[in-house]
């Protein structure tokens, strides 16, 4: 216990202690927090579908037909026909032979990587990849080689130095804290040249980028060349779950070996029904994607012209890099006082010295609300000497 207390006090001392903020309304551009109406600008509900009436109806219909719980794990009694339909739908959406649904994106990454790779493998992993990828790599027991974020020279150098008997390159499609996208065309070329498998986690690309919202690989025209396509059902697709899509043999193998798939109760049919319906909507609704893109591009340009330090984002994830932990917290708190919630992101989620506000736009935000946000951020950015003026 002493050791835990000591570590907790270090977290507090470094200004890195975190708490949950509780909303008492639906996840949408305006939420209720502590009895106040707040503009929410940090959600992964990119397409604004959490409050969609068609999707709510799909969940209610599924509850009426299948009840509230799955009652078993996927390979015992927990699979219903909706799970099968969703897996077929995902394979179609991602343009692959087959797909498999996990209970969360986190469980998917951990389960895929630890089942595919073992001590005989070397995994090349972008340094900015999501924590669940890193955990999957560690759990696999493979040799882990981390390359500089998006740096293809570094990746190639590390391949030459570390390539083993079996190899995998794994990367986020859209980086969750930076909003930039992986150089997948280059990665695929290197992988082909060196005979390496590729895996992309497209948690933040699906629904947002690519033909019919199919994600980053589709956007960059390399969909066919990615061996393992992982994604979530919890962001633009506004439900819960993760998935892997790829060749039949990979999916059949994972279904039989991947522990986080096998040893956990299946997702409730209502969550599956929402994902199924949402993918169909996303495939058809180009307008919503366009609106999101236009809002995000405009908002990012406005912030940049005020002098804020930004990443190379082209997505609705728009980080404002502040650096200092204390200033980040102060800015986030000042905004909250003015009725705007943008979470401040600190280490260990992001590297030391790069604390930031992780802004994310929803397709359902209004220009009017976003103009108010810009005005308030500018004022506090100047007051806290984050920007000049
Ligand atoms: C890149 C990335 N991968 C995986 C996950 C985990 O997905 P889930 O929230 O569905 O567990 C996240 C979630 O934040 C993510 O950002």
Coordinates of C-alpha atoms and ligand atoms in Angstrom, one line a residue:
X1 CA 0.0 0.0 0.0
X2 CA 2.9 2.4 0.9
X3 CA 4.2 2.1 -2.6
X4 CA 0.8 2.9 -4.2
X5 CA 0.3 5.9 -2.0
X6 CA 3.7 7.2 -2.9
X7 CA 3.0 6.9 -6.6
X8 CA -0.4 8.5 -6.2
X9 CA 1.2 11.5 -4.4
X10 CA 3.7 11.9 -7.2
X11 CA 0.9 12.0 -9.8
X12 CA -0.8 14.7 -7.7
X13 CA 2.4 16.6 -7.2
X14 CA 3.1 16.7 -10.9
X15 CA -0.3 18.2 -11.6
X16 CA -1.3 15.0 -13.5
X17 CA -4.1 13.7 -11.3
X18 CA -7.3 13.3 -13.3
X19 CA -11.0 13.0 -12.5
X20 CA -14.1 12.0 -14.5
X21 CA -16.5 14.8 -15.5
X22 CA -20.1 13.7 -15.5
X23 CA -22.6 14.6 -18.1
X24 CA -26.3 14.3 -17.5
X25 CA -27.5 14.5 -21.1
X26 CA -26.8 12.9 -24.5
X27 CA -23.4 13.3 -26.0
X28 CA -24.0 16.2 -28.4
X29 CA -22.7 19.7 -29.2
X30 CA -24.4 21.0 -26.1
X31 CA -24.5 18.9 -23.0
X32 CA -25.6 19.3 -19.4
X33 CA -22.8 19.3 -16.9
X34 CA -23.4 20.1 -13.2
X35 CA -26.8 21.6 -14.1
X36 CA -25.3 24.0 -16.7
X37 CA -25.5 23.9 -20.5
X38 CA -22.0 23.5 -21.9
X39 CA -20.6 23.4 -25.4
X40 CA -18.8 20.1 -25.8
X41 CA -15.8 20.2 -28.0
X42 CA -13.8 17.1 -27.2
X43 CA -16.1 14.2 -28.2
X44 CA -15.3 11.3 -30.5
X45 CA -18.9 11.4 -31.6
X46 CA -17.6 13.0 -34.8
X47 CA -20.7 12.5 -37.0
X48 CA -23.1 13.5 -34.1
X49 CA -24.9 10.2 -34.3
X50 CA -25.1 9.5 -30.6
X51 CA -28.5 11.3 -30.6
X52 CA -29.8 10.0 -33.9
X53 CA -33.5 8.9 -33.7
X54 CA -33.1 6.1 -36.3
X55 CA -30.2 4.6 -34.2
X56 CA -32.1 4.9 -30.9
X57 CA -35.0 3.1 -32.5
X58 CA -32.7 0.4 -33.8
X59 CA -31.5 -0.1 -30.2
X60 CA -35.0 -0.2 -28.8
X61 CA -36.2 -2.7 -31.4
X62 CA -33.3 -4.9 -30.6
X63 CA -34.0 -4.8 -26.9
X64 CA -37.6 -5.7 -27.5
X65 CA -36.6 -8.6 -29.7
X66 CA -33.4 -9.9 -28.0
X67 CA -33.6 -8.5 -24.4
X68 CA -30.8 -6.5 -22.7
X69 CA -27.9 -8.9 -22.3
X70 CA -26.0 -11.3 -24.5
X71 CA -25.9 -14.0 -21.8
X72 CA -22.7 -15.7 -22.9
X73 CA -19.4 -15.4 -24.7
X74 CA -19.2 -15.4 -28.5
X75 CA -18.2 -19.0 -28.9
X76 CA -20.7 -20.3 -26.4
X77 CA -24.2 -18.9 -26.2
X78 CA -23.6 -15.1 -26.7
X79 CA -23.7 -14.8 -30.5
X80 CA -27.0 -13.9 -32.1
X81 CA -27.8 -13.3 -35.8
X82 CA -27.1 -9.6 -35.4
X83 CA -23.5 -10.4 -34.5
X84 CA -23.2 -12.4 -37.8
X85 CA -24.9 -9.6 -39.8
X86 CA -22.6 -7.0 -38.3
X87 CA -19.5 -9.0 -39.1
X88 CA -20.6 -9.4 -42.7
X89 CA -21.4 -5.7 -42.9
X90 CA -18.0 -4.7 -41.6
X91 CA -16.2 -6.9 -44.1
X92 CA -18.3 -5.3 -46.9
X93 CA -17.6 -1.8 -45.5
X94 CA -13.9 -2.4 -45.2
X95 CA -13.6 -4.3 -48.5
X96 CA -12.2 -7.4 -46.9
X97 CA -13.1 -11.1 -46.9
X98 CA -14.2 -11.4 -43.3
X99 CA -14.4 -9.5 -40.0
X100 CA -14.7 -10.2 -36.3
X101 CA -16.3 -8.1 -33.6
X102 CA -14.6 -7.6 -30.2
X103 CA -16.2 -5.9 -27.1
X104 CA -14.1 -2.8 -27.3
X105 CA -11.4 -1.3 -29.5
X106 CA -8.9 -1.7 -26.6
X107 CA -9.7 -5.4 -26.4
X108 CA -9.4 -5.8 -30.1
X109 CA -5.9 -4.4 -30.2
X110 CA -4.7 -6.4 -27.2
X111 CA -6.4 -9.5 -28.6
X112 CA -5.2 -9.2 -32.2
X113 CA -1.6 -8.4 -31.5
X114 CA -1.1 -11.0 -28.7
X115 CA -2.7 -13.7 -30.8
X116 CA -0.9 -12.9 -34.1
X117 CA 2.6 -12.3 -32.7
X118 CA 4.8 -14.2 -30.3
X119 CA 8.5 -14.2 -29.3
X120 CA 9.6 -15.1 -32.8
X121 CA 8.1 -11.8 -34.1
X122 CA 9.4 -8.2 -34.4
X123 CA 6.7 -5.5 -34.2
X124 CA 7.5 -2.0 -35.7
X125 CA 5.3 0.4 -33.9
X126 CA 4.8 4.2 -34.4
X127 CA 5.7 6.0 -31.2
X128 CA 2.4 7.9 -31.1
X129 CA 0.3 4.7 -31.5
X130 CA -2.6 4.2 -29.0
X131 CA -1.9 2.7 -25.6
X132 CA -3.9 -0.4 -26.5
X133 CA -1.6 -1.1 -29.4
X134 CA 1.4 -0.8 -27.1
X135 CA -0.2 -3.1 -24.6
X136 CA -1.0 -5.7 -27.3
X137 CA 2.6 -5.6 -28.5
X138 CA 3.9 -6.1 -24.9
X139 CA 1.5 -8.9 -24.2
X140 CA 2.5 -10.8 -27.4
X141 CA 6.1 -11.1 -26.1
X142 CA 7.4 -10.0 -29.6
X143 CA 10.5 -7.8 -29.9
X144 CA 9.1 -4.3 -29.9
X145 CA 10.8 -1.6 -32.0
X146 CA 9.2 1.9 -31.8
X147 CA 9.9 4.3 -34.7
X148 CA 9.7 8.1 -34.6
X149 CA 6.1 9.3 -35.2
X150 CA 5.4 9.2 -38.9
X151 CA 9.1 9.1 -39.8
X152 CA 9.6 6.7 -42.7
X153 CA 13.4 7.1 -42.7
X154 CA 13.5 6.0 -39.1
X155 CA 11.2 3.1 -39.8
X156 CA 13.3 1.9 -42.7
X157 CA 16.5 2.3 -40.7
X158 CA 14.9 0.3 -37.8
X159 CA 13.7 -2.4 -40.2
X160 CA 17.3 -2.9 -41.5
X161 CA 18.6 -3.1 -38.0
X162 CA 15.9 -5.3 -36.4
X163 CA 14.1 -7.4 -39.0
X164 CA 13.5 -10.9 -37.6
X165 CA 11.9 -14.1 -38.8
X166 CA 8.4 -12.7 -38.7
X167 CA 7.5 -9.0 -38.8
X168 CA 4.6 -6.6 -38.4
X169 CA 4.3 -2.9 -38.9
X170 CA 1.4 -1.4 -36.8
X171 CA 0.1 2.1 -36.9
X172 CA -2.9 4.3 -36.1
X173 CA -4.6 5.4 -39.3
X174 CA -5.5 8.8 -37.7
X175 CA -3.5 9.5 -34.6
X176 CA -5.9 10.0 -31.7
X177 CA -4.1 12.9 -30.0
X178 CA -2.6 14.6 -33.0
X179 CA -5.3 14.2 -35.7
X180 CA -2.7 13.7 -38.4
X181 CA -2.7 10.6 -40.6
X182 CA -0.1 7.8 -41.0
X183 CA 1.9 7.8 -44.3
X184 CA 0.2 4.5 -45.3
X185 CA 1.4 4.5 -48.9
X186 CA 5.0 4.7 -47.8
X187 CA 4.4 2.1 -45.1
X188 CA 2.9 -0.3 -47.5
X189 CA 5.8 0.1 -49.9
X190 CA 8.3 -0.6 -47.2
X191 CA 6.3 -3.6 -46.0
X192 CA 6.2 -5.1 -49.5
X193 CA 9.9 -4.5 -50.1
X194 CA 10.8 -6.2 -46.8
X195 CA 8.1 -8.9 -46.7
X196 CA 6.4 -7.5 -43.6
X197 CA 2.7 -7.7 -42.5
X198 CA 0.8 -4.5 -41.9
X199 CA -1.9 -3.6 -39.4
X200 CA -3.8 -0.3 -39.2
X201 CA -5.9 0.9 -36.2
X202 CA -8.5 3.2 -37.8
X203 CA -10.5 4.1 -34.7
X204 CA -10.6 7.8 -35.7
X205 CA -10.6 7.4 -39.5
X206 CA -13.7 5.3 -40.0
X207 CA -16.8 7.3 -40.8
X208 CA -14.7 10.4 -41.3
X209 CA -12.3 9.7 -44.2
X210 CA -12.3 7.7 -47.4
X211 CA -14.8 6.4 -49.9
X212 CA -18.2 6.0 -48.1
X213 CA -16.4 6.7 -44.8
X214 CA -14.4 3.4 -45.1
X215 CA -11.4 5.1 -43.4
X216 CA -7.8 6.1 -43.8
X217 CA -6.5 3.2 -46.0
X218 CA -9.4 3.9 -48.4
X219 CA -8.7 7.7 -48.4
X220 CA -5.1 7.0 -49.3
X221 CA -6.0 4.3 -51.9
X222 CA -4.1 1.4 -50.2
X223 CA -7.1 -0.5 -48.7
X224 CA -6.2 -3.7 -50.5
X225 CA -2.7 -3.6 -49.2
X226 CA -3.3 -3.5 -45.5
X227 CA -3.3 -7.1 -44.0
X228 CA -5.0 -6.4 -40.7
X229 CA -7.6 -3.6 -40.5
X230 CA -8.7 -2.8 -36.9
X231 CA -11.3 -0.2 -35.9
X232 CA -13.8 0.8 -33.2
X233 CA -17.6 0.9 -33.1
X234 CA -17.4 3.6 -30.4
X235 CA -16.5 6.9 -32.2
X236 CA -18.0 8.0 -35.5
X237 CA -20.0 4.7 -35.3
X238 CA -21.7 5.7 -32.0
X239 CA -22.0 2.5 -30.1
X240 CA -19.4 0.2 -28.4
X241 CA -17.1 -2.4 -29.7
X242 CA -14.0 -3.0 -31.8
X243 CA -13.3 -5.1 -34.9
X244 CA -10.7 -6.7 -37.1
X245 CA -11.2 -7.1 -40.8
X246 CA -8.9 -9.0 -43.2
X247 CA -8.4 -12.3 -45.0
X248 CA -10.5 -15.2 -44.1
X249 CA -7.6 -17.2 -42.6
X250 CA -6.5 -14.3 -40.3
X251 CA -10.1 -13.9 -39.0
X252 CA -10.6 -17.6 -38.5
X253 CA -7.4 -17.9 -36.7
X254 CA -8.2 -14.9 -34.4
X255 CA -11.6 -16.3 -33.7
X256 CA -10.0 -19.4 -32.3
X257 CA -7.0 -18.0 -30.5
X258 CA -7.6 -14.4 -29.5
X259 CA -8.3 -14.4 -25.7
X260 CA -10.1 -11.1 -25.4
X261 CA -12.5 -12.3 -28.1
X262 CA -13.0 -15.7 -26.5
X263 CA -13.1 -15.1 -22.8
X264 CA -15.6 -12.3 -22.5
X265 CA -19.4 -12.0 -22.6
X266 CA -20.6 -10.8 -26.1
X267 CA -21.8 -7.3 -26.6
X268 CA -25.6 -6.9 -26.1
X269 CA -27.7 -7.1 -29.2
X270 CA -28.8 -3.5 -28.9
X271 CA -25.3 -2.2 -29.2
X272 CA -24.7 -4.5 -32.2
X273 CA -28.0 -3.2 -33.9
X274 CA -26.8 0.4 -33.5
X275 CA -23.4 -0.4 -35.2
X276 CA -25.1 -2.2 -38.0
X277 CA -27.6 0.6 -38.7
X278 CA -24.9 3.3 -38.3
X279 CA -22.6 1.7 -40.8
X280 CA -25.4 1.7 -43.4
X281 CA -26.1 5.4 -42.6
X282 CA -22.4 6.3 -42.9
X283 CA -22.1 4.6 -46.2
X284 CA -24.9 6.7 -47.6
X285 CA -24.5 10.0 -45.9
X286 CA -21.7 11.8 -47.7
X287 CA -23.2 15.2 -46.8
X288 CA -22.6 14.7 -43.1
X289 CA -19.0 13.9 -43.7
X290 CA -18.5 16.9 -45.9
X291 CA -20.1 19.2 -43.4
X292 CA -17.7 17.8 -40.7
X293 CA -14.7 18.4 -42.9
X294 CA -15.7 21.9 -43.8
X295 CA -16.4 22.9 -40.1
X296 CA -13.1 21.3 -39.0
X297 CA -11.0 22.9 -41.7
X298 CA -12.5 26.4 -41.1
X299 CA -12.1 26.0 -37.3
X300 CA -8.5 24.9 -37.5
X301 CA -7.6 27.7 -39.9
X302 CA -9.1 30.3 -37.5
X303 CA -7.1 29.0 -34.6
X304 CA -3.9 28.9 -36.6
X305 CA -4.4 32.5 -37.7
X306 CA -4.6 33.5 -34.0
X307 CA -1.1 32.1 -33.5
X308 CA -1.9 28.9 -31.6
X309 CA 0.6 26.0 -32.1
X310 CA -1.1 23.2 -34.0
X311 CA -0.3 19.7 -35.3
X312 CA -0.5 18.7 -39.0
X313 CA -4.1 17.6 -38.7
X314 CA -6.5 17.1 -41.5
X315 CA -9.3 15.5 -39.4
X316 CA -11.9 16.8 -36.9
X317 CA -9.2 16.2 -34.2
X318 CA -7.7 19.7 -33.7
X319 CA -5.1 19.8 -31.0
X320 CA -3.9 23.1 -29.6
X321 CA -0.4 22.4 -28.3
X322 CA 0.4 24.3 -25.1
X323 CA 3.3 22.4 -23.7
X324 CA 3.1 23.3 -20.0
X325 CA 0.8 21.1 -17.8
X326 CA -0.4 24.0 -15.6
X327 CA -1.2 26.3 -18.4
X328 CA -3.1 23.6 -20.2
X329 CA -5.2 22.9 -17.1
X330 CA -5.8 26.6 -16.6
X331 CA -7.0 27.2 -20.1
X332 CA -9.3 24.2 -20.0
X333 CA -10.7 25.4 -16.7
X334 CA -11.1 29.0 -17.9
X335 CA -13.1 27.7 -20.9
X336 CA -15.3 25.6 -18.7
X337 CA -16.2 28.7 -16.6
X338 CA -17.3 30.3 -19.9
X339 CA -19.5 27.3 -20.7
X340 CA -17.1 25.3 -23.0
X341 CA -15.7 21.9 -22.2
X342 CA -12.5 20.9 -24.0
X343 CA -10.4 18.3 -22.1
X344 CA -6.8 19.2 -21.4
X345 CA -4.6 16.2 -22.3
X346 CA -1.4 15.7 -20.3
X347 CA 1.3 13.0 -19.9
X348 CA 1.2 10.1 -20.0
X349 CA -1.4 10.3 -22.7
X350 CA 0.8 12.6 -24.7
X351 CA 4.6 13.0 -24.5
X352 CA 6.1 15.3 -21.8
X353 CA 6.2 19.0 -22.8
X354 CA 3.3 18.6 -25.3
X355 CA 0.2 19.0 -23.1
X356 CA -2.7 20.2 -25.2
X357 CA -6.3 20.9 -25.6
X358 CA -7.7 18.1 -27.7
X359 CA -10.5 19.9 -29.6
X360 CA -12.7 17.7 -31.7
X361 CA -15.5 18.8 -33.9
X362 CA -18.9 17.1 -34.5
X363 CA -20.8 17.4 -37.8
X364 CA -23.7 18.7 -35.7
X365 CA -21.9 21.8 -34.2
X366 CA -23.1 25.2 -35.5
X367 CA -20.9 27.9 -36.9
X368 CA -22.5 30.2 -34.3
X369 CA -21.4 28.2 -31.3
X370 CA -17.9 27.6 -32.8
X371 CA -17.5 31.4 -33.4
X372 CA -18.3 31.9 -29.7
X373 CA -15.6 29.3 -28.8
X374 CA -13.0 31.0 -31.0
X375 CA -13.7 34.3 -29.4
X376 CA -13.3 32.8 -25.9
X377 CA -10.2 30.8 -26.7
X378 CA -8.5 33.8 -28.2
X379 CA -9.2 35.9 -25.1
X380 CA -7.9 33.3 -22.6
X381 CA -5.0 32.3 -24.9
X382 CA -3.8 36.0 -24.8
X383 CA -4.5 36.3 -21.0
X384 CA -2.5 33.2 -20.3
X385 CA 0.3 34.3 -22.7
X386 CA -0.2 31.2 -24.9
X387 CA -0.5 33.5 -27.9
X388 CA 0.7 37.0 -28.4
X389 CA -1.4 40.1 -28.1
Ligands
LIG1 C1 -6.5 4.8 -31.8 C2 -7.4 4.1 -30.8 N1 -7.4 2.8 -30.8 C3 -8.2 2.1 -30.0 C4 -8.9 2.8 -29.1 C5 -9.8 2.0 -28.1 O1 -11.1 1.9 -28.6 P1 -12.3 1.8 -27.6 O2 -12.6 3.1 -27.0 O3 -13.4 1.3 -28.5 O4 -11.9 0.8 -26.6 C6 -9.0 4.1 -29.0 C7 -9.8 4.8 -28.1 O5 -9.7 5.9 -27.6 C8 -8.1 4.8 -30.0 O6 -8.1 6.2 -29.9

